[in-house]
CSV table of C-alpha atoms in Angstrom, one decimal:
chain,number,residue,atom,x,y,z
F,1,ASP,CA,-8.6,-19.9,20.2
F,2,MET,CA,-8.8,-18.1,16.7
F,3,VAL,CA,-6.7,-17.7,13.7
F,4,VAL,CA,-7.4,-15.0,11.6
F,5,ARG,CA,-6.1,-14.2,7.9
F,6,SER,CA,-5.7,-10.3,6.6
F,7,PRO,CA,-4.5,-10.2,3.1
F,8,GLY,CA,-1.9,-8.0,1.2
F,9,ARG,CA,-2.8,-5.5,-1.5
F,10,ILE,CA,-1.9,-3.5,-4.9
F,11,ASN,CA,-2.6,-0.6,-5.4
F,12,LEU,CA,-3.5,-0.3,-9.0
F,13,ILE,CA,-3.5,3.7,-9.0
F,14,GLY,CA,-3.1,5.8,-7.3
F,15,GLU,CA,0.7,7.2,-6.1
F,16,HIS,CA,1.9,9.0,-3.1
F,17,THR,CA,-1.7,10.2,-3.0
F,18,ASP,CA,-2.9,9.1,0.1
F,19,TYR,CA,-0.7,11.4,2.3
F,20,ASN,CA,-1.5,14.1,-0.2
F,21,LYS,CA,-5.2,13.5,0.7
F,22,GLY,CA,-6.4,11.9,-2.5
F,23,LEU,CA,-7.9,9.3,-4.1
F,24,VAL,CA,-6.4,6.2,-4.7
F,25,LEU,CA,-7.4,2.8,-6.1
F,26,PRO,CA,-5.8,-0.5,-4.4
F,27,ALA,CA,-7.5,-3.5,-4.4
F,28,ALA,CA,-6.2,-7.1,-1.3
F,29,ILE,CA,-4.6,-9.7,-3.4
F,30,ASN,CA,-4.8,-13.5,-2.4
F,31,ARG,CA,-0.7,-13.4,-0.1
F,32,TYR,CA,-1.6,-13.5,3.7
F,33,VAL,CA,-0.6,-12.7,7.3
F,34,TYR,CA,-1.5,-15.5,10.2
F,35,LEU,CA,-2.1,-15.3,12.9
F,36,GLY,CA,-2.6,-17.9,15.5
F,37,LEU,CA,-4.0,-16.1,19.0
F,38,GLY,CA,-4.7,-18.0,22.4
F,39,GLU,CA,-6.0,-16.1,25.8
F,40,ARG,CA,-3.9,-16.8,28.5
F,41,GLU,CA,-4.4,-16.2,32.7
F,42,ASP,CA,-2.1,-13.8,33.0
F,43,ASP,CA,-1.1,-9.9,31.7
F,44,GLN,CA,1.7,-11.5,29.4
F,45,VAL,CA,2.3,-11.2,25.6
F,46,PHE,CA,4.2,-14.3,24.1
F,47,LEU,CA,5.1,-13.5,20.6
F,48,TYR,CA,6.3,-15.9,17.8
F,49,ALA,CA,6.7,-14.7,14.3
F,50,GLU,CA,7.4,-18.1,12.5
F,51,LYS,CA,9.5,-16.4,9.6
F,52,TYR,CA,12.4,-15.4,12.0
F,53,LYS,CA,11.7,-18.2,14.4
F,54,GLU,CA,12.1,-14.6,16.8
F,55,ARG,CA,9.8,-15.3,20.3
F,56,LEU,CA,9.3,-12.4,22.4
F,57,GLN,CA,7.9,-12.3,25.7
F,58,VAL,CA,5.9,-8.7,26.6
F,59,ASP,CA,4.7,-7.9,29.8
F,60,LEU,CA,0.3,-6.3,28.8
F,61,GLY,CA,2.0,-3.8,32.1
F,62,ALA,CA,4.6,-2.4,30.7
F,63,LEU,CA,3.4,-2.3,26.9
F,64,GLU,CA,6.3,0.5,25.2
F,65,ARG,CA,8.6,-0.7,21.8
F,66,SER,CA,10.6,-3.7,21.4
F,67,ARG,CA,14.2,-3.3,19.7
F,68,THR,CA,12.6,-6.8,18.0
F,69,HIS,CA,10.9,-4.5,15.0
F,70,TRP,CA,8.7,-6.8,13.5
F,71,ALA,CA,7.2,-6.8,17.1
F,72,ASN,CA,6.0,-3.3,17.1
F,73,TYR,CA,3.3,-4.2,14.9
F,74,ILE,CA,1.8,-6.0,16.9
F,75,LEU,CA,2.3,-4.4,20.0
F,76,GLY,CA,1.7,-0.7,18.7
F,77,VAL,CA,-1.6,-2.4,17.8
F,78,ILE,CA,-2.5,-3.9,21.4
F,79,ALA,CA,-1.6,0.1,23.0
F,80,GLN,CA,-3.7,1.6,21.1
F,81,PHE,CA,-6.5,-0.9,22.4
F,82,LYS,CA,-5.4,-0.2,25.9
F,83,ASN,CA,-4.7,4.4,25.2
F,84,LYS,CA,-8.7,3.9,24.4
F,85,GLY,CA,-10.0,2.4,27.6
F,86,HIS,CA,-10.7,-1.5,26.0
F,87,SER,CA,-9.2,-4.7,27.6
F,88,VAL,CA,-6.2,-6.8,26.3
F,89,GLY,CA,-6.2,-9.3,28.2
F,90,GLY,CA,-2.7,-11.9,28.2
F,91,LEU,CA,-2.6,-13.7,25.3
F,92,ASN,CA,0.3,-16.4,22.6
F,93,ILE,CA,0.3,-15.2,18.7
F,94,CYS,CA,1.9,-16.9,16.7
F,95,ILE,CA,3.1,-15.1,13.2
F,96,MET,CA,3.1,-16.6,9.5
F,97,GLY,CA,2.9,-15.8,6.2
F,98,ASP,CA,3.3,-15.9,2.1
F,99,ILE,CA,3.4,-11.5,1.9
F,100,PRO,CA,6.6,-11.1,0.7
F,101,ASP,CA,9.1,-8.8,2.4
F,102,GLY,CA,9.6,-5.4,0.3
F,103,ALA,CA,8.0,-6.1,-2.3
F,104,GLY,CA,6.0,-2.9,-1.3
F,105,LEU,CA,2.6,-5.3,-0.8
F,106,SER,CA,2.2,-4.6,2.6
F,107,SER,CA,2.7,-6.9,4.8
F,108,SER,CA,3.7,-4.6,8.6
F,109,ALA,CA,-0.6,-3.8,7.2
F,110,ALA,CA,-2.1,-6.4,6.7
F,111,LEU,CA,0.3,-8.1,10.6
F,112,GLU,CA,-1.2,-4.8,12.3
F,113,CYS,CA,-4.8,-5.3,10.6
F,114,ALA,CA,-5.1,-8.9,11.4
F,115,THR,CA,-3.3,-8.0,14.9
F,116,ALA,CA,-6.9,-5.1,16.1
F,117,TYR,CA,-9.7,-7.8,14.2
F,118,ALA,CA,-8.1,-10.8,16.2
F,119,ILE,CA,-8.3,-8.7,19.7
F,120,ASN,CA,-11.8,-6.5,18.6
F,121,ALA,CA,-13.4,-10.2,17.9
F,122,LEU,CA,-12.0,-11.8,21.1
F,123,PHE,CA,-12.3,-9.4,23.5
F,124,ASN,CA,-15.2,-8.4,22.6
F,125,HIS,CA,-14.8,-4.9,21.7
F,126,GLN,CA,-17.4,-4.5,18.9
F,127,LEU,CA,-15.2,-1.7,17.0
F,128,VAL,CA,-16.2,-1.8,12.9
F,129,ARG,CA,-13.7,-2.2,10.4
F,130,LYS,CA,-12.8,1.3,9.3
F,131,GLU,CA,-11.8,1.6,13.0
F,132,LEU,CA,-9.4,-0.8,13.0
F,133,ALA,CA,-7.7,0.3,10.0
F,134,PHE,CA,-7.4,3.2,12.0
F,135,ILE,CA,-6.5,1.6,15.2
F,136,GLY,CA,-4.0,-0.1,12.6
F,137,GLN,CA,-1.9,3.8,11.2
F,138,ARG,CA,-1.6,4.6,14.3
F,139,ALA,CA,0.6,2.1,15.6
F,140,GLU,CA,2.4,2.6,12.2
F,141,HIS,CA,2.5,5.6,13.3
F,142,GLU,CA,3.9,5.9,16.9
F,143,TYR,CA,4.9,2.5,17.4
F,144,VAL,CA,7.3,2.2,14.0
F,145,GLY,CA,8.0,5.5,13.3
F,146,VAL,CA,6.5,5.1,9.9
F,147,ASN,CA,4.4,7.9,8.7
F,148,CYS,CA,1.8,6.3,6.4
F,149,GLY,CA,-1.1,6.8,4.7
F,150,ILE,CA,-4.4,5.4,5.3
F,151,MET,CA,-5.0,2.8,2.2
F,152,ASP,CA,-2.8,-0.3,3.4
F,153,GLN,CA,-4.6,-0.7,6.4
F,154,PHE,CA,-7.7,0.2,4.3
F,155,SER,CA,-7.3,-2.8,2.1
F,156,SER,CA,-6.5,-5.0,4.0
F,157,ILE,CA,-9.0,-4.9,6.4
F,158,LEU,CA,-12.4,-3.6,4.0
F,159,GLY,CA,-10.9,-5.7,0.4
F,160,LYS,CA,-13.8,-7.3,-1.2
F,161,LYS,CA,-13.1,-10.1,-3.2
F,162,ASP,CA,-13.6,-9.0,-7.0
F,163,GLN,CA,-13.8,-5.6,-6.1
F,164,ALA,CA,-11.1,-2.6,-5.3
F,165,ILE,CA,-12.0,0.3,-3.4
F,166,LEU,CA,-11.9,4.4,-4.3
F,167,LEU,CA,-11.1,5.6,-1.6
F,168,ASP,CA,-10.9,9.5,-1.2
F,169,CYS,CA,-8.4,10.1,1.5
F,170,LYS,CA,-9.6,13.2,2.7
F,171,THR,CA,-12.8,12.2,3.8
F,172,ILE,CA,-12.3,8.7,4.3
F,173,THR,CA,-15.3,7.8,1.9
F,174,TYR,CA,-14.9,5.0,0.1
F,175,ASN,CA,-17.2,2.8,-2.3
F,176,TYR,CA,-15.9,-0.6,-3.9
F,177,VAL,CA,-15.4,-1.1,-7.9
F,178,PRO,CA,-15.2,-4.1,-9.7
F,179,LEU,CA,-12.0,-5.0,-10.6
F,180,GLU,CA,-12.9,-7.4,-14.2
F,181,THR,CA,-10.5,-6.8,-16.9
F,182,PRO,CA,-11.7,-9.4,-19.3
F,183,GLY,CA,-9.0,-10.6,-21.1
F,184,TYR,CA,-6.3,-9.9,-18.9
F,185,GLU,CA,-5.0,-11.0,-15.2
F,186,ILE,CA,-3.4,-9.1,-12.7
F,187,LEU,CA,1.0,-10.0,-12.1
F,188,LEU,CA,3.8,-8.2,-10.4
F,189,LEU,CA,7.0,-8.6,-11.1
F,190,ASP,CA,9.5,-7.9,-7.7
F,191,THR,CA,12.5,-6.8,-8.5
F,192,GLY,CA,14.0,-7.9,-5.8
F,193,VAL,CA,15.6,-4.9,-5.3
F,194,LYS,CA,15.5,-2.0,-2.4
F,195,HIS,CA,17.2,1.3,-3.3
F,196,ALA,CA,18.4,2.9,0.2
F,197,LEU,CA,17.3,5.8,-1.2
F,198,ALA,CA,13.7,4.5,-0.2
F,199,SER,CA,12.7,5.9,3.1
F,200,SER,CA,14.1,9.4,3.0
F,201,ALA,CA,13.2,10.0,-0.4
F,202,TYR,CA,9.5,9.2,0.6
F,203,ASN,CA,9.7,11.8,3.4
F,204,ASP,CA,11.1,15.0,0.6
F,205,ARG,CA,8.2,14.2,-1.5
F,206,GLN,CA,6.0,14.5,1.8
F,207,ALA,CA,7.8,17.8,2.6
F,208,SER,CA,8.0,18.9,-0.8
F,209,CYS,CA,4.4,18.9,-1.2
F,210,GLN,CA,3.4,20.9,1.3
F,211,GLN,CA,5.8,23.2,0.5
F,212,GLY,CA,3.8,24.1,-2.4
F,213,VAL,CA,0.6,23.7,-0.2
F,214,SER,CA,1.7,26.8,1.7
F,215,TRP,CA,2.6,28.4,-1.5
F,216,VAL,CA,-0.8,27.9,-2.7
F,217,GLU,CA,-1.8,29.1,0.7
F,218,GLU,CA,-0.2,32.3,0.3
F,219,ARG,CA,-2.7,33.3,-1.9
F,220,TYR,CA,-5.2,30.8,-1.3
F,221,PRO,CA,-6.4,30.9,2.6
F,222,GLN,CA,-8.8,27.5,1.7
F,223,VAL,CA,-6.7,25.5,0.7
F,224,ASP,CA,-5.3,22.6,2.6
F,225,SER,CA,-3.7,20.5,1.1
F,226,LEU,CA,-3.0,19.2,-3.0
F,227,ARG,CA,-6.2,17.9,-3.1
F,228,ASP,CA,-8.0,21.7,-2.7
F,229,ILE,CA,-5.4,22.9,-6.2
F,230,SER,CA,-5.6,23.2,-9.6
F,231,LEU,CA,-3.0,23.1,-11.5
F,232,ALA,CA,-3.5,26.8,-12.2
F,233,GLN,CA,-3.1,27.5,-8.6
F,234,LEU,CA,-0.1,25.4,-8.7
F,235,ARG,CA,1.2,27.3,-11.4
F,236,GLU,CA,0.9,30.8,-10.4
F,237,CYS,CA,1.6,30.1,-7.2
F,238,VAL,CA,4.4,27.4,-7.6
F,239,TYR,CA,6.2,27.2,-10.8
F,240,GLU,CA,8.0,30.8,-10.4
F,241,LYS,CA,9.5,29.6,-6.5
F,242,ASP,CA,10.7,26.4,-7.4
F,243,HIS,CA,10.5,24.3,-10.5
F,244,ALA,CA,11.0,21.1,-9.0
F,245,ILE,CA,8.3,21.3,-6.2
F,246,TYR,CA,6.1,22.5,-8.8
F,247,GLN,CA,6.8,19.1,-10.8
F,248,LYS,CA,6.0,17.3,-7.8
F,249,CYS,CA,3.0,18.9,-6.4
F,250,LYS,CA,1.9,19.2,-10.0
F,251,TYR,CA,2.3,14.6,-10.5
F,252,VAL,CA,-0.2,14.5,-7.6
F,253,VAL,CA,-2.4,16.8,-9.1
F,254,GLN,CA,-2.9,15.0,-12.1
F,255,GLU,CA,-2.9,11.9,-10.4
F,256,ASN,CA,-5.8,12.2,-8.5
F,257,LEU,CA,-6.7,12.4,-11.9
F,258,ARG,CA,-5.7,9.5,-13.0
F,259,VAL,CA,-7.7,7.6,-10.6
F,260,GLU,CA,-11.1,8.7,-11.9
F,261,ARG,CA,-10.0,7.9,-15.3
F,262,ALA,CA,-8.8,4.5,-14.6
F,263,ALA,CA,-11.7,3.5,-12.1
F,264,ALA,CA,-14.3,4.8,-15.3
F,265,ALA,CA,-12.6,2.7,-17.6
F,266,LEU,CA,-12.8,0.2,-14.8
F,267,LYS,CA,-16.7,0.6,-13.8
F,268,ASN,CA,-17.1,0.3,-18.0
F,269,ARG,CA,-15.1,-3.0,-18.6
F,270,ASP,CA,-12.4,-0.9,-20.6
F,271,VAL,CA,-8.8,-2.7,-20.3
F,272,LYS,CA,-7.1,-0.4,-23.0
F,273,SER,CA,-7.9,2.5,-21.4
F,274,LEU,CA,-7.0,1.2,-18.0
F,275,GLY,CA,-3.0,0.0,-18.9
F,276,ASP,CA,-3.0,2.9,-21.5
F,277,ILE,CA,-3.4,4.9,-18.0
F,278,LEU,CA,-1.5,2.9,-16.4
F,279,PHE,CA,1.8,3.4,-17.9
F,280,THR,CA,0.9,7.1,-18.0
F,281,ALA,CA,0.6,6.8,-14.5
F,282,HIS,CA,4.6,4.9,-14.3
F,283,TRP,CA,6.2,7.9,-16.5
F,284,ALA,CA,4.6,10.6,-14.4
F,285,LEU,CA,6.1,9.1,-11.7
F,286,SER,CA,9.9,8.1,-13.0
F,287,LYS,CA,10.3,11.5,-14.6
F,288,GLU,CA,8.3,13.8,-12.7
F,289,TYR,CA,8.1,12.7,-9.2
F,290,GLU,CA,11.0,10.7,-9.7
F,291,VAL,CA,11.3,7.9,-7.6
F,292,SER,CA,11.4,5.1,-10.0
F,293,CYS,CA,14.4,3.2,-11.1
F,294,ARG,CA,16.4,1.8,-13.9
F,295,GLU,CA,15.3,-1.7,-12.8
F,296,LEU,CA,11.3,-0.4,-12.7
F,297,ASP,CA,12.0,1.8,-15.5
F,298,PHE,CA,12.9,-1.7,-18.1
F,299,LEU,CA,10.7,-4.2,-17.1
F,300,VAL,CA,7.6,-1.2,-18.2
F,301,GLY,CA,9.6,-0.4,-20.6
F,302,PHE,CA,9.4,-4.1,-21.9
F,303,ALA,CA,5.9,-4.3,-21.1
F,304,GLU,CA,5.4,-1.4,-22.8
F,305,ASP,CA,7.1,-3.5,-25.8
F,306,SER,CA,4.8,-6.5,-25.3
F,307,PRO,CA,2.2,-7.0,-27.6
F,308,LYS,CA,0.5,-9.0,-24.6
F,309,VAL,CA,0.5,-6.5,-22.0
F,310,ALA,CA,-2.3,-3.2,-21.9
F,311,GLY,CA,-0.7,-1.9,-18.9
F,312,SER,CA,2.2,-2.0,-16.4
F,313,ARG,CA,3.7,0.7,-14.0
F,314,MET,CA,5.6,0.6,-10.7
F,315,MET,CA,4.0,0.4,-7.0
F,316,GLY,CA,4.1,1.1,-4.2
F,317,GLY,CA,6.6,4.2,-3.1
F,318,GLY,CA,9.4,3.0,-5.4
F,319,PHE,CA,12.6,2.7,-6.0
F,320,GLY,CA,12.5,-0.6,-5.8
F,321,GLY,CA,9.6,-3.8,-5.3
F,322,CYS,CA,6.9,-4.3,-7.6
F,323,THR,CA,5.8,-3.8,-11.4
F,324,ILE,CA,1.6,-4.0,-11.4
F,325,ASN,CA,1.4,-5.9,-15.3
F,326,LEU,CA,-2.9,-6.1,-17.1
F,327,VAL,CA,-1.0,-9.0,-18.9
F,328,GLU,CA,-3.7,-11.4,-21.7
F,329,SER,CA,-5.0,-14.0,-20.0
F,330,GLY,CA,-3.2,-17.3,-20.5
F,331,CYS,CA,0.3,-15.4,-21.1
F,332,ALA,CA,1.5,-14.5,-17.9
F,333,GLU,CA,3.9,-17.1,-17.0
F,334,GLU,CA,5.3,-17.1,-20.9
F,335,PHE,CA,4.8,-12.9,-20.1
F,336,ALA,CA,6.8,-13.5,-16.7
F,337,ARG,CA,9.6,-15.9,-18.6
F,338,GLU,CA,10.9,-13.8,-21.2
F,339,ALA,CA,10.9,-10.6,-18.5
F,340,ALA,CA,13.5,-12.1,-16.2
F,341,ALA,CA,15.4,-13.6,-19.3
F,342,LEU,CA,16.6,-9.8,-20.4
F,343,TYR,CA,15.9,-8.7,-16.6
F,344,GLU,CA,18.9,-11.2,-15.4
F,345,LYS,CA,20.7,-10.2,-18.6
F,346,GLU,CA,20.5,-6.1,-17.5
F,347,PHE,CA,21.1,-6.4,-13.6
F,348,ASN,CA,23.0,-9.9,-13.1
F,349,ARG,CA,19.3,-10.4,-10.9
F,350,GLU,CA,16.4,-12.7,-10.4
F,351,LEU,CA,12.9,-11.9,-11.3
F,352,THR,CA,10.0,-12.9,-9.2
F,353,SER,CA,6.6,-12.8,-10.9
F,354,MET,CA,3.5,-13.7,-8.9
F,355,GLN,CA,-0.3,-13.5,-10.3
F,356,VAL,CA,-2.7,-12.5,-7.8
F,357,GLU,CA,-6.7,-12.4,-7.3
F,358,ILE,CA,-8.7,-9.9,-5.5
F,359,VAL,CA,-10.2,-11.2,-2.5
F,360,ASP,CA,-11.8,-10.7,1.0
F,361,GLY,CA,-10.6,-8.7,3.5
F,362,THR,CA,-9.4,-9.6,7.7
F,363,GLU,CA,-10.9,-12.9,8.2
F,364,ILE,CA,-11.2,-15.4,10.6
F,365,ILE,CA,-10.5,-18.9,9.4
């Protein structure tokens, strides 16, 4: 028997760059998915999700996608182990957690990573953490049908206390950057909205980026992704053809540069510079990449006007979810209260806030 916990994540900066083979700067946070697992004598898997009060029984010999959505994150991971020729026996699995759904904190990746880590340990497969992250990603592609990048699984399973992960999604190489923000703490504000556009817009943006790359490729055959492309090449090959696609691609190229600058600011413990980069990144997401919404823009605008906040931006895919804010130490509660009062007045909606700490990745407890 075993209990595993796997954290959610924030992403300081590097939004919509992961599927463009770009740079991201995530970190694991103290909100978790917990899995309690017990081995069985047979080849049945019994799942129980505490949050939904739902149960499911699955035969390992006839593994397939389930109509029960949450179960696919676990079944997809089991399928990946079996596809690789790694044995998986019968299990009782209970799922609990405190990562809010739909806030863009990657509860799904945390569930995949907890499952992969537990199966790896229980059945002694000796895969390294990086391989387990890929298992989680492929599970999401094949069983959930979401074509996610690798960032979320990576952050959950490879997170380190008080460190951000500077991850290169082209080479899948990474290094840790101390996430110290002297005099400031990290506060998330959850809009509580998820506009319906989110999934279709995500696919549209991917298509725009791919189109931009293929136009540049016609003239520069060596390029493979926006990671290899300069602003000058975009201007030369894309600008005249389609201004909207040019804008989307330009955003990604510039966001990669912002990630590098943000990592340098963190290394220098320069919160002011880091904050300025976050604000710039937000308005680029809003005006150029066009994945923000009124609620997110309202909160970042309010943060910009507050002397207590060094930086703020929308976080995640967009059209809702959270803003991440660097707020003066000791002022987070007051700032959250002020923001919530104005937000409720403007949108007639409750704003929830969450102070987060940076923690270690998936572990047995």
